Amino acid sequence: MLGVIDLPTYLAGLVLIVLLPGPNSLYVLSVAARRGVRTGYTAAAGVWCGDTVLMTLSAAGVASLLQANAVLFSIVKYAGAGYLTWLAIGMLRAARAMWRARREPVAENAETEEAAGERPFRRALVISLFNPKAILFFVAFFVQFVDPGYAYPALSFVVLGAFAQLASVLYLTALIFSGTRLASAFRRRKRLSAGATTAAGALFLGFAVKLTLASA
């Protein structure tokens, strides 16, 4: 179909890949839990735009360039790790403030000020783009399902990318609505909110370390 071979295997692998936790999905879940469905979808839109850019770059051969050029790969890799570390530090600082204020009344104004300074779409987009391993993955995974004899390989990449985005939309939608359910529990229980924020910060640090250790 349109130069795509073994579609069932591709879809099965895609489901497993989408379900693997990563910084993008964790950030969307965090935003939805803190700020609701609308803002959750704003962050998700940043992920979808970032993935579209990565798939386009992969189809254009940029992933092969990163794989062949160790210096360029290292620049992108450490830039991405640095950004994830910066986000993790922000989360851990927020968690520390939550632990200190867990016995105080909820400060609605403080939450509003914090939300006003956050740009979920931009953050999610940058998290997606500064992930060279994702670019390499898209090429390594997609190319296995493109018929080398098909006259229009770009169309094959479009079909595969459309399925990938559909899977991402369904998965992130589930996370967003799960996050809004968690939000009410977080508001009632400050220890739970502080613990969840601490865990999210620690996970982002883990993602940064994992990216730093990645090889082309």
CSV table of C-alpha atoms in Angstrom, one decimal, residues 1 9 22 40 60-61 65 81 85 89 108 115 151 163 170 178-180 182 184 187-188 190 196:
chain,number,residue,atom,x,y,z
A,1,MET,CA,0.0,0.0,0.0
A,9,THR,CA,4.2,-5.5,11.9
A,22,GLY,CA,9.7,9.4,27.6
A,40,GLY,CA,-2.5,19.7,28.1
A,60,ALA,CA,15.5,14.2,4.1
A,61,GLY,CA,18.5,12.2,5.4
A,65,LEU,CA,24.3,13.1,8.7
A,81,ALA,CA,20.6,16.9,27.8
A,85,THR,CA,18.5,19.1,33.1
A,89,ILE,CA,16.1,21.5,38.2
A,108,GLU,CA,-3.8,30.2,44.2
A,115,ALA,CA,1.5,29.0,35.1
A,151,ALA,CA,8.6,5.2,-7.2
A,163,PHE,CA,0.0,6.3,11.5
A,170,LEU,CA,-4.6,8.7,21.0
A,178,SER,CA,-5.7,10.9,33.2
A,179,GLY,CA,-3.7,13.9,34.3
A,180,THR,CA,-6.9,16.0,34.9
A,182,LEU,CA,-4.8,13.3,39.1
A,184,SER,CA,-7.9,16.9,42.0
A,187,ARG,CA,-4.9,19.7,45.1
A,188,ARG,CA,-6.3,17.8,48.1
A,190,LYS,CA,0.0,18.3,49.1
A,196,ALA,CA,4.9,13.5,42.2
